[in-house]
Amino acid sequence: MKQIRNFSIIAHIDHGKSTLSDRLIQAVDIVSDRDFKDQILDNMDIERERGITIKSQSVCLPYTAKDNKQYFLNLIDTPGHVDFSYEVSRALASCEGAFLLIDASQGVEAQTLANLYMALEHNLEIIPVINKIDLPSADIERVKNQIEEDLGLDPEKAILTSAKTGTGIENILEGAVKYLPPPSGDSTLPLRALIFDSHYDPFRGTIIHVRLFDGTLKAGDTIKLMYNNAFYRVEEVGIFQIIRIPQKKLSAGQVGYIIAGIKTVSDTRCGDTITLKSKPCEGPLPGFKEAKPVVFSSIYPVASDGYEELAVALEKLKLNDASLIYEKDTSAALGFGFRCGFLGLLHLEVVQERLEREYDLSLILTAPSVRYEIIMNDGETLIIDNPALYPDPTMIEKTLEPYIRAGIIVPDRYMGAVMSLCLDRRGINKNYQYLTNNRLEMIFELPLAEIVYDFYDKLKSITQGYGSFDYEIIDYRETDMVKLDILINGEKVDALAQLVHRERSVERGRTACEKLKDEIPRQMFKIAIQGAIGGKIISRSTVSPFRKDVTAKCYGGDISRKRKLLEKQRKGKKRMKMVGKVMIPQSAFLSVLKTD
Ligand code: GTP
């Protein structure tokens, strides 16, 4: 066990975590360069295009250190977004140490701090790394200052790297050996292994990613998943070295995988403890939490006969994504679909993209909503995440909505702008403190509903990209919500309804009508768009009739060009849905949430 090190790399988004991970893998030469894909750890298409890490992957790096001993360095990858913070916490619980990566030109940002706090909670040994030192805008001294003052870490320990040119990579491997503690644990005790991730393999079923704390495990053993109270016979155990390398056994301290004929990833839970049926451990490892969705949206196929296809696609996605939940849903306007729950907005977008790209579906998603607790006059509590199901307001005693605690880090010249953005979103400023002489951390409590849509984009734009943001849900608070209905040519469109705060309702009704007017294309007849609260019309806009003749500007010339235009128009139409007699594009369903 003395020769094992388990660690993560934690960083703010884009500070170079994936690039550095790839470098470490290249440095220990477990895959030949020819086979080396650009970003091996980010192996999903969508991830690569969006430049974010969603699904974590770990890798065991064999490394001969300067002391001439062979070490096994287990690099545990963590997903890089606030939506997946529970998965991050389980990955960190599997480590003894972490490299905290900081971009030499950007310096410390909100997620750098959030990640550091999380790593400290798990008592990890933390080594700061200053990356991208090759950039002309790199300011190493400034970052060292931040490491000392904002993070309270020793700047002298910082390792300087450029994941791009390869500078300093050896120092990271050597640093892991020298400064990170080896795992403790006892192979002779009953098995205790932490599930920190799992993924689905079409041939082998669920592949569970584990860290063994005590005991040993081999093929043929019968394991018990403690939370689910389920038993499985182990078919194979092994370690990850990009591909799976089967092993005779896994022992305390090691990180690896288990294959045990488990059908879907939902049968395993991130954070659960695995033990042996024949010799169980006394209790599970601490920290288990059930992943709870916080953002809800309904998904409908554009084609009315697309429901079956969507059902099959969701079922397949679910095999690999335990945190996605869904149930059947119907809408008067949109027909049959599914109400889905997501860990956050990014999770929602990832699911949407995968459904559209991998399953070639054309979809309508309704405006995302949070989950409200509604206490009725008769004492009953309703949990509502779909505005269409909002009960008769006269029967409601009170409504509670989820609140978050948000940490926002900005250069102080943006303090006023951030303050007005957050106050405008019903935020309460709890605290602020200077991290350095011109960088500020501002703490707000905000209703989750106010940030689910465009808050992050807004923050980025008012701070010219400098603002960073991190949040956690704290509690439910009493609120005064009303249901804003949207009528199109006099017909209520249930999928466009939203719950809004009473004080903002008129303003929100007005902007929703304006936005819809921009989104809904002109048609052969006039389209009236109205906002209504409890039957009372509060806003109105009109789309005047017009026939868009896209071929008019071609003057009968080049036929292929004409075809191209028609093709383009047809494509544009694909994501439109007939509601009554009116064609409504996908973007309209989300536009009602926009605030400017
Ligand atoms: P997420 O996966 O989104 O969390 O991002 P990440 O932290 O993994 O960042 P990633 O490795 O994708 O790098 C972000 C960008 O920075 C990419 O365009 C990299 O090419 C670039 N980059 C990473 N390391 C370096 C470096 O040392 N120098 C320079 N100049 N660019 C770098």
XYZ file of C-alpha atoms and ligand atoms in Angstrom:
628
model
C 0.000 0.000 0.000
C 2.970 2.295 0.570
C 3.425 2.366 -3.190
C -0.094 3.670 -3.908
C -1.215 7.308 -4.193
C -4.839 8.257 -4.790
C -5.470 11.793 -5.932
C -7.620 14.130 -7.998
C -6.921 17.244 -9.948
C -9.355 19.980 -9.028
C -9.697 23.250 -10.855
C -11.957 25.965 -12.066
C -13.399 25.216 -15.493
C -10.909 25.720 -18.357
C -7.853 25.972 -16.148
C -6.443 22.931 -17.946
C -7.412 19.850 -15.978
C -8.060 17.574 -18.966
C -4.943 18.710 -20.791
C -2.842 18.073 -17.708
C -4.416 14.639 -17.146
C -3.572 13.695 -20.720
C 0.015 14.797 -20.181
C 0.349 12.661 -17.072
C -0.952 9.635 -18.972
C 1.483 10.314 -21.816
C 4.345 10.752 -19.367
C 3.953 7.260 -17.895
C 3.549 5.772 -21.352
C 0.572 3.450 -20.878
C -0.752 4.158 -24.333
C 1.362 4.599 -27.400
C 1.287 8.096 -28.808
C -0.248 6.938 -32.041
C -3.309 5.684 -30.202
C -3.449 8.694 -28.021
C -6.552 10.644 -28.730
C -6.516 14.328 -28.096
C -8.313 14.214 -24.813
C -8.620 10.687 -23.619
C -10.313 11.355 -20.326
C -12.997 13.493 -21.920
C -14.182 10.671 -24.077
C -17.666 11.777 -24.860
C -18.355 13.836 -27.947
C -20.521 16.390 -26.264
C -18.004 16.910 -23.545
C -15.313 17.626 -26.021
C -17.365 20.072 -28.007
C -18.533 21.944 -24.980
C -15.182 21.632 -23.274
C -16.518 20.325 -20.008
C -15.995 17.107 -18.141
C -19.191 15.324 -17.211
C -18.445 11.685 -16.737
C -15.476 10.972 -14.553
C -12.888 8.386 -15.454
C -10.023 7.263 -13.355
C -6.701 5.927 -14.485
C -3.916 4.016 -12.781
C -0.502 5.450 -13.678
C 2.491 3.168 -13.069
C 5.450 5.413 -12.278
C 9.042 4.713 -11.371
C 10.088 7.545 -9.099
C 13.517 9.052 -8.486
C 13.932 6.657 -5.545
C 13.815 3.846 -8.163
C 10.700 2.331 -6.693
C 7.613 1.653 -8.722
C 4.483 3.492 -7.634
C 0.861 3.246 -8.704
C -0.659 6.680 -8.966
C -4.432 6.576 -9.218
C -5.709 9.731 -10.840
C -9.410 10.043 -10.121
C -11.126 12.396 -12.518
C -13.896 14.611 -11.188
C -16.707 16.199 -13.164
C -16.075 19.908 -13.560
C -19.408 21.570 -13.017
C -21.521 22.738 -10.078
C -24.408 20.459 -11.149
C -22.291 17.440 -10.313
C -20.873 18.484 -6.973
C -22.043 15.343 -5.154
C -20.159 13.132 -7.619
C -17.130 15.339 -7.059
C -17.441 14.879 -3.311
C -17.492 11.059 -3.664
C -14.463 11.132 -5.937
C -12.624 13.291 -3.400
C -13.644 10.934 -0.597
C -11.749 8.251 -2.534
C -8.495 10.239 -2.483
C -5.792 11.148 -0.005
C -4.630 14.193 -1.893
C -5.411 16.680 -4.624
C -3.598 18.955 -7.004
C -5.331 22.309 -7.056
C -4.814 23.656 -10.531
C -4.816 27.397 -11.145
C -4.529 29.151 -14.481
C -1.498 31.465 -14.311
C -3.267 34.191 -16.265
C -6.721 33.934 -14.666
C -5.789 33.275 -11.058
C -8.103 31.969 -8.346
C -11.810 31.799 -9.300
C -15.067 30.792 -7.589
C -14.765 27.108 -8.348
C -11.116 27.063 -7.306
C -12.303 28.108 -3.866
C -15.360 25.852 -3.827
C -13.207 22.882 -4.832
C -10.581 23.745 -2.251
C -13.191 23.857 0.521
C -14.542 20.520 -0.587
C -11.077 18.980 -0.640
C -10.381 20.377 2.833
C -13.623 18.840 4.103
C -12.222 15.471 3.094
C -8.927 16.218 4.839
C -6.974 15.949 1.625
C -3.368 16.960 1.292
C -3.437 19.792 -1.232
C -0.659 20.771 -3.597
C -1.188 23.970 -5.599
C -0.244 23.856 -9.271
C 0.127 26.952 -11.402
C -0.643 25.955 -14.985
C -0.345 27.715 -18.355
C 2.925 29.378 -17.402
C 3.748 29.493 -21.127
C 1.127 32.196 -21.695
C 2.475 35.713 -22.196
C -0.239 36.926 -19.815
C 0.861 34.499 -17.070
C 1.490 36.304 -13.804
C 3.028 33.737 -11.480
C 3.778 36.155 -8.650
C 0.186 37.372 -8.540
C -1.134 33.786 -8.429
C 1.376 32.906 -5.687
C 0.025 35.816 -3.700
C -3.513 34.571 -4.174
C -2.479 31.069 -3.125
C -1.167 32.466 0.117
C -3.845 35.056 0.823
C -7.053 33.698 -0.717
C -6.419 29.991 -0.257
C -4.213 29.913 2.817
C -1.828 27.450 1.172
C 1.942 27.562 1.022
C 2.928 29.239 -2.282
C 6.447 27.838 -1.979
C 5.004 24.355 -2.529
C 3.350 25.348 -5.793
C 4.398 23.347 -8.838
C 4.722 25.352 -12.044
C 3.475 23.667 -15.200
C 2.456 24.132 -18.757
C 0.193 21.294 -19.732
C 0.532 22.583 -23.265
C 4.315 22.396 -23.632
C 4.870 19.667 -21.033
C 6.917 21.773 -18.602
C 6.751 20.569 -14.994
C 4.811 17.358 -15.642
C 7.523 15.213 -14.039
C 7.320 17.399 -10.916
C 3.663 16.525 -10.522
C 4.335 12.782 -10.635
C 7.254 13.171 -8.262
C 5.174 15.503 -6.068
C 2.452 12.889 -5.753
C 4.988 10.354 -4.516
C 6.771 12.748 -2.172
C 4.038 14.919 -0.705
C 0.841 12.890 -0.819
C 0.251 10.296 1.911
C -0.209 6.651 0.912
C -3.673 5.205 1.667
C -4.300 3.714 5.068
C -6.617 0.745 5.547
C -6.409 -2.935 6.357
C -6.699 -5.777 3.835
C -7.452 -8.278 6.592
C -10.624 -6.472 7.701
C -14.043 -7.078 6.075
C -14.422 -5.393 2.691
C -15.437 -1.720 2.628
C -15.430 -0.127 -0.817
C -16.863 3.218 -1.895
C -18.729 3.559 -5.199
C -17.621 6.881 -6.645
C -18.946 6.393 -10.163
C -20.378 3.846 -12.536
C -20.919 3.588 -16.243
C -22.782 1.303 -18.571
C -21.123 -1.056 -21.003
C -23.428 -2.694 -23.571
C -21.582 -6.014 -23.287
C -20.818 -6.249 -19.593
C -23.550 -4.181 -17.941
C -22.717 -1.724 -15.210
C -19.043 -1.128 -14.513
C -18.726 0.107 -10.939
C -15.823 2.406 -10.099
C -14.646 1.846 -6.541
C -12.070 2.740 -3.961
C -11.307 -0.028 -1.467
C -10.792 1.185 2.081
C -10.529 -2.195 3.820
C -10.497 -5.827 2.789
C -9.969 -7.545 -0.560
C -12.217 -8.514 -3.440
C -11.928 -11.063 -6.237
C -14.032 -12.676 -8.966
C -16.481 -15.193 -7.533
C -17.147 -13.233 -4.322
C -20.718 -12.213 -3.583
C -20.964 -8.506 -2.869
C -23.618 -6.565 -1.020
C -24.565 -3.016 -2.006
C -25.429 -1.680 1.415
C -27.896 1.101 0.576
C -29.816 -0.923 -1.994
C -29.469 -4.087 0.076
C -28.798 -6.004 -3.145
C -26.437 -8.927 -3.753
C -24.399 -9.721 -6.863
C -21.758 -12.245 -7.814
C -18.539 -10.623 -8.980
C -17.516 -11.610 -12.527
C -14.383 -9.536 -12.822
C -12.317 -6.986 -10.936
C -9.566 -4.824 -12.359
C -7.957 -1.438 -12.782
C -8.373 1.278 -15.412
C -5.499 2.115 -17.672
C -7.625 3.805 -20.310
C -8.850 0.310 -21.070
C -9.864 -2.134 -18.347
C -7.066 -4.381 -17.125
C -8.477 -7.385 -15.214
C -6.739 -8.288 -11.925
C -6.806 -11.386 -9.715
C -7.941 -9.250 -6.811
C -8.286 -5.722 -5.508
C -7.042 -4.821 -2.025
C -7.419 -2.034 0.520
C -6.080 1.274 -0.811
C -6.635 0.427 -4.470
C -8.917 2.090 -6.998
C -10.510 -0.069 -9.691
C -13.632 -1.528 -11.176
C -16.116 -4.299 -10.466
C -18.275 -6.123 -13.009
C -21.060 -8.124 -11.443
C -23.855 -8.612 -13.982
C -25.669 -5.458 -12.912
C -28.156 -4.344 -15.561
C -28.405 -0.568 -15.164
C -26.414 2.092 -13.386
C -29.553 2.941 -11.402
C -29.025 -0.299 -9.459
C -25.835 1.176 -8.080
C -25.690 4.480 -6.295
C -22.813 6.854 -6.228
C -21.667 7.054 -2.589
C -22.944 3.606 -1.576
C -20.680 1.125 0.236
C -19.889 -2.352 -1.066
C -19.080 -5.179 1.309
C -18.965 -8.984 1.187
C -22.060 -11.070 1.848
C -20.066 -13.717 3.696
C -18.152 -11.264 5.875
C -19.902 -7.883 5.991
C -18.325 -4.768 7.473
C -19.914 -3.110 10.472
C -21.412 -0.096 8.768
C -21.283 1.856 5.528
C -18.739 4.558 4.792
C -19.998 8.023 5.760
C -21.405 10.653 3.430
C -24.022 8.812 1.383
C -26.652 11.090 -0.141
C -29.295 10.354 -2.689
C -28.828 12.529 -5.776
C -31.870 14.759 -6.063
C -32.954 16.506 -9.234
C -33.534 20.241 -8.837
C -34.592 21.406 -12.290
C -37.560 19.980 -14.170
C -38.681 20.247 -17.751
C -40.990 18.322 -20.058
C -39.645 16.818 -23.241
C -41.934 16.231 -26.215
C -41.175 14.825 -29.640
C -41.801 17.300 -32.447
C -43.468 14.606 -34.535
C -46.538 13.295 -32.774
C -45.560 9.714 -33.613
C -42.136 10.201 -32.052
C -43.245 9.263 -28.566
C -42.175 5.599 -28.710
C -38.757 6.537 -30.046
C -38.317 9.082 -27.277
C -39.331 6.498 -24.670
C -36.729 4.039 -25.952
C -34.029 6.718 -26.099
C -34.692 7.895 -22.540
C -34.579 4.337 -21.277
C -31.189 3.851 -22.920
C -29.822 7.139 -21.602
C -30.997 6.243 -18.130
C -28.837 3.096 -18.262
C -25.848 5.373 -18.027
C -27.218 8.281 -16.064
C -28.662 7.402 -12.690
C -29.417 11.020 -11.842
C -31.816 11.485 -14.759
C -35.389 10.813 -13.691
C -38.487 10.861 -15.883
C -42.141 9.966 -15.988
C -44.894 10.145 -18.567
C -46.468 13.516 -19.113
C -49.135 14.907 -21.373
C -49.838 18.398 -22.537
C -52.952 19.645 -24.274
C -50.708 21.642 -26.601
C -47.840 19.243 -27.141
C -49.308 15.776 -26.741
C -47.470 12.889 -25.088
C -44.025 13.344 -23.628
C -41.998 12.981 -20.455
C -41.507 15.107 -17.386
C -37.817 14.915 -16.531
C -35.769 15.899 -13.502
C -32.163 17.067 -13.791
C -29.330 17.924 -11.415
C -29.124 21.376 -12.970
C -29.421 23.272 -16.224
C -26.206 21.944 -17.653
C -27.360 18.403 -17.016
C -30.579 19.258 -18.860
C -28.679 20.583 -21.858
C -26.447 17.532 -21.968
C -29.448 15.193 -21.969
C -31.164 17.235 -24.668
C -28.084 17.177 -26.864
C -27.548 13.479 -26.422
C -31.172 12.701 -27.274
C -30.973 14.845 -30.376
C -27.580 13.766 -31.525
C -27.226 10.134 -30.504
C -30.855 9.214 -31.078
C -31.557 11.645 -33.882
C -34.698 12.997 -32.255
C -36.248 16.378 -32.774
C -37.519 17.658 -29.453
C -39.406 20.402 -27.710
C -38.341 21.181 -24.151
C -40.539 23.301 -21.952
C -39.188 26.100 -19.792
C -37.293 24.589 -16.854
C -38.906 24.913 -13.450
C -37.821 24.284 -9.883
C -39.830 22.257 -7.366
C -42.282 24.136 -5.148
C -43.812 22.952 -1.903
C -47.425 24.017 -1.699
C -49.300 23.777 1.589
C -53.043 23.590 0.939
C -55.817 24.965 3.147
C -56.666 21.457 4.283
C -53.112 20.890 5.483
C -52.056 18.677 2.605
C -48.627 19.378 1.040
C -48.219 19.229 -2.722
C -44.871 19.075 -4.441
C -45.174 20.819 -7.785
C -42.482 21.048 -10.439
C -44.780 21.630 -13.374
C -46.563 25.018 -13.650
C -49.350 23.292 -15.581
C -50.293 21.430 -12.403
C -50.432 24.489 -10.165
C -53.585 24.205 -8.035
C -56.448 26.681 -7.664
C -54.846 29.633 -5.803
C -57.826 30.057 -3.454
C -57.104 26.591 -2.020
C -53.468 27.424 -1.214
C -52.355 28.291 2.302
C -48.766 29.030 1.372
C -46.082 28.223 -1.182
C -42.408 27.512 -0.431
C -39.594 27.743 -2.939
C -35.972 26.509 -2.876
C -33.197 28.977 -2.038
C -29.527 28.763 -2.809
C -26.420 30.237 -1.302
C -24.345 31.676 -4.127
C -20.686 32.647 -3.963
C -19.659 35.078 -6.659
C -16.088 36.202 -7.174
C -15.443 39.351 -9.215
C -12.946 42.158 -9.567
C -14.341 44.902 -7.322
C -15.114 47.275 -10.180
C -18.099 45.022 -10.977
C -19.458 45.022 -7.454
C -22.304 47.422 -8.265
C -23.362 45.541 -11.383
C -23.401 42.176 -9.588
C -25.288 43.683 -6.678
C -28.013 45.050 -8.921
C -28.255 41.803 -10.910
C -28.711 39.759 -7.728
C -31.114 42.195 -6.075
C -33.114 42.226 -9.271
C -33.332 38.436 -8.964
C -34.793 38.748 -5.458
C -31.387 38.050 -3.908
C -30.287 38.972 -0.399
C -26.694 40.054 0.022
C -25.398 38.196 3.066
C -21.802 39.106 3.053
C -18.846 40.189 0.995
C -15.149 40.152 1.582
C -12.043 41.260 -0.208
C -9.886 38.319 -1.219
C -7.134 40.588 -2.444
C -7.032 44.325 -2.765
C -9.251 44.331 -5.852
C -11.033 40.971 -5.896
C -14.193 40.418 -4.011
C -16.211 37.409 -2.916
C -19.906 38.245 -2.606
C -22.327 35.883 -0.897
C -26.002 35.994 -1.822
C -29.059 34.013 -0.936
C -31.237 33.716 -4.006
C -34.322 31.805 -5.082
C -33.171 28.901 -7.276
C -35.938 29.759 -9.742
C -34.178 33.056 -10.485
C -30.933 31.441 -11.567
C -32.102 28.405 -13.519
C -32.320 30.153 -16.773
C -29.968 32.912 -17.809
C -28.318 34.012 -14.563
C -24.894 32.647 -15.348
C -24.855 34.154 -18.851
C -25.939 37.469 -17.420
C -23.269 37.378 -14.763
C -20.630 36.635 -17.387
C -21.784 39.456 -19.606
C -22.018 42.159 -16.932
C -18.577 41.223 -15.619
C -17.056 40.854 -19.089
C -16.307 37.227 -18.341
C -14.469 37.873 -15.074
C -17.261 36.830 -12.708
C -17.382 33.268 -11.472
C -20.135 31.589 -9.581
C -20.843 28.578 -7.428
C -23.953 27.556 -5.511
C -25.601 25.101 -3.163
C -29.241 24.669 -2.205
C -29.843 25.686 1.396
C -33.557 25.617 2.254
C -37.162 26.268 1.248
C -38.741 29.647 2.046
C -42.202 31.079 1.886
C -42.934 32.947 -1.300
C -45.773 34.563 -3.205
C -46.063 32.903 -6.595
C -48.713 33.237 -9.262
C -49.230 31.267 -12.430
C -48.660 33.201 -15.609
C -50.653 31.695 -18.473
C -49.904 32.347 -22.102
C -52.716 32.358 -24.646
C -52.099 32.089 -28.340
C -55.044 33.151 -30.451
C -57.188 32.831 -27.351
C -56.025 29.304 -26.530
C -54.121 28.625 -23.319
C -50.853 26.846 -24.094
C -50.106 24.776 -20.997
C -46.497 24.193 -21.975
C -45.808 27.938 -21.966
C -47.173 28.557 -18.462
C -44.727 29.521 -15.727
C -44.791 30.339 -12.045
C -43.610 33.868 -11.314
C -43.313 36.019 -8.238
C -46.379 38.207 -7.793
C -44.393 41.449 -7.624
C -42.756 40.713 -10.980
C -45.732 39.096 -12.648
C -46.895 42.004 -14.803
C -43.398 42.773 -15.973
C -42.706 39.085 -16.672
C -45.983 38.794 -18.570
C -45.011 41.724 -20.732
C -41.520 40.445 -21.538
C -42.841 36.933 -22.221
C -45.265 38.321 -24.814
C -42.538 40.428 -26.415
C -40.139 37.484 -26.536
C -42.749 35.201 -28.045
C -43.551 37.816 -30.641
C -39.892 37.719 -31.717
C -39.737 33.933 -31.703
C -42.948 32.959 -33.440
C -42.549 33.380 -37.194
C -45.136 35.302 -39.173
C -47.815 33.126 -40.622
C -50.687 33.549 -43.057
C -52.922 35.000 -40.371
C -52.589 37.360 -37.422
C -51.431 35.778 -34.156
C -52.436 37.277 -30.819
C -50.223 36.479 -27.853
C -51.597 37.238 -24.399
C -50.322 36.895 -20.849
C -52.924 36.174 -18.170
C -53.007 35.696 -14.431
C -56.054 33.990 -12.994
C -58.092 34.730 -16.120
C -57.138 38.408 -16.221
C -55.208 39.495 -19.311
C -52.146 41.482 -18.231
C -50.145 41.785 -21.450
C -50.496 41.377 -25.161
C -48.530 41.358 -28.394
C -49.341 40.568 -32.002
C -47.511 38.848 -34.835
C -48.799 40.310 -38.070
C -49.453 38.024 -41.047
C -46.784 37.560 -43.688
C -45.642 34.878 -46.059
C -41.935 34.417 -46.004
C -40.855 33.644 -49.558
C -37.286 32.553 -49.078
C -36.702 31.865 -52.742
C -37.658 35.340 -53.861
C -34.110 36.628 -53.732
C -32.802 33.865 -55.983
C -34.361 35.326 -59.144
C -34.928 31.869 -60.548
C -31.161 31.554 -61.045
C -29.083 28.776 -59.603
C -31.336 25.836 -58.834
C -28.967 24.195 -56.355
C -28.842 27.370 -54.390
C -32.606 27.472 -54.340
C -32.724 23.899 -53.118
C -30.242 24.703 -50.405
C -32.429 27.514 -49.147
C -35.497 25.342 -49.118
C -33.543 22.660 -47.305
C -32.510 25.214 -44.746
C -36.063 26.332 -44.281
C -37.232 22.766 -43.883
C -34.577 22.196 -41.233
C -35.675 25.306 -39.407
C -39.173 23.951 -39.478
C -38.178 20.641 -38.027
C -38.055 22.031 -34.515
C -41.457 23.659 -34.722
C -44.594 22.361 -33.195
C -48.158 22.986 -34.323
C -50.155 24.368 -31.452
C -53.715 24.797 -32.670
C -53.108 26.419 -36.055
C -49.896 28.167 -35.012
C -46.349 26.920 -35.571
C -44.252 27.493 -32.470
C -40.486 26.917 -32.605
C -38.541 25.174 -29.820
C -36.786 28.393 -28.881
C -40.124 29.990 -27.950
C -40.666 27.541 -25.099
C -37.447 28.646 -23.473
C -37.713 32.321 -24.410
C -40.549 32.943 -21.948
C -37.978 32.671 -19.173
C -35.721 35.374 -20.565
C -35.765 38.587 -18.630
C -34.620 41.261 -21.026
P -13.069 21.376 -18.128
O -12.915 19.991 -18.692
O -14.099 22.172 -18.855
O -13.153 21.427 -16.654
O -11.782 22.183 -18.518
P -10.331 21.784 -18.134
O -9.977 22.439 -16.858
O -10.164 20.325 -18.257
O -9.520 22.542 -19.251
P -8.851 21.949 -20.561
O -7.784 20.983 -20.255
O -9.930 21.543 -21.488
O -8.146 23.276 -21.055
C -8.846 24.457 -21.345
C -8.100 25.211 -22.420
O -6.838 25.650 -21.948
C -7.812 24.384 -23.659
O -7.998 25.205 -24.776
C -6.355 23.989 -23.505
O -5.735 23.790 -24.736
C -5.794 25.193 -22.793
N -4.636 24.849 -21.960
C -4.554 23.871 -21.035
N -3.328 23.874 -20.451
C -2.630 24.873 -21.029
C -1.306 25.400 -20.854
O -0.507 24.942 -20.042
N -0.973 26.461 -21.638
C -1.819 27.011 -22.526
N -1.391 28.045 -23.249
N -3.057 26.551 -22.721
C -3.474 25.499 -21.979
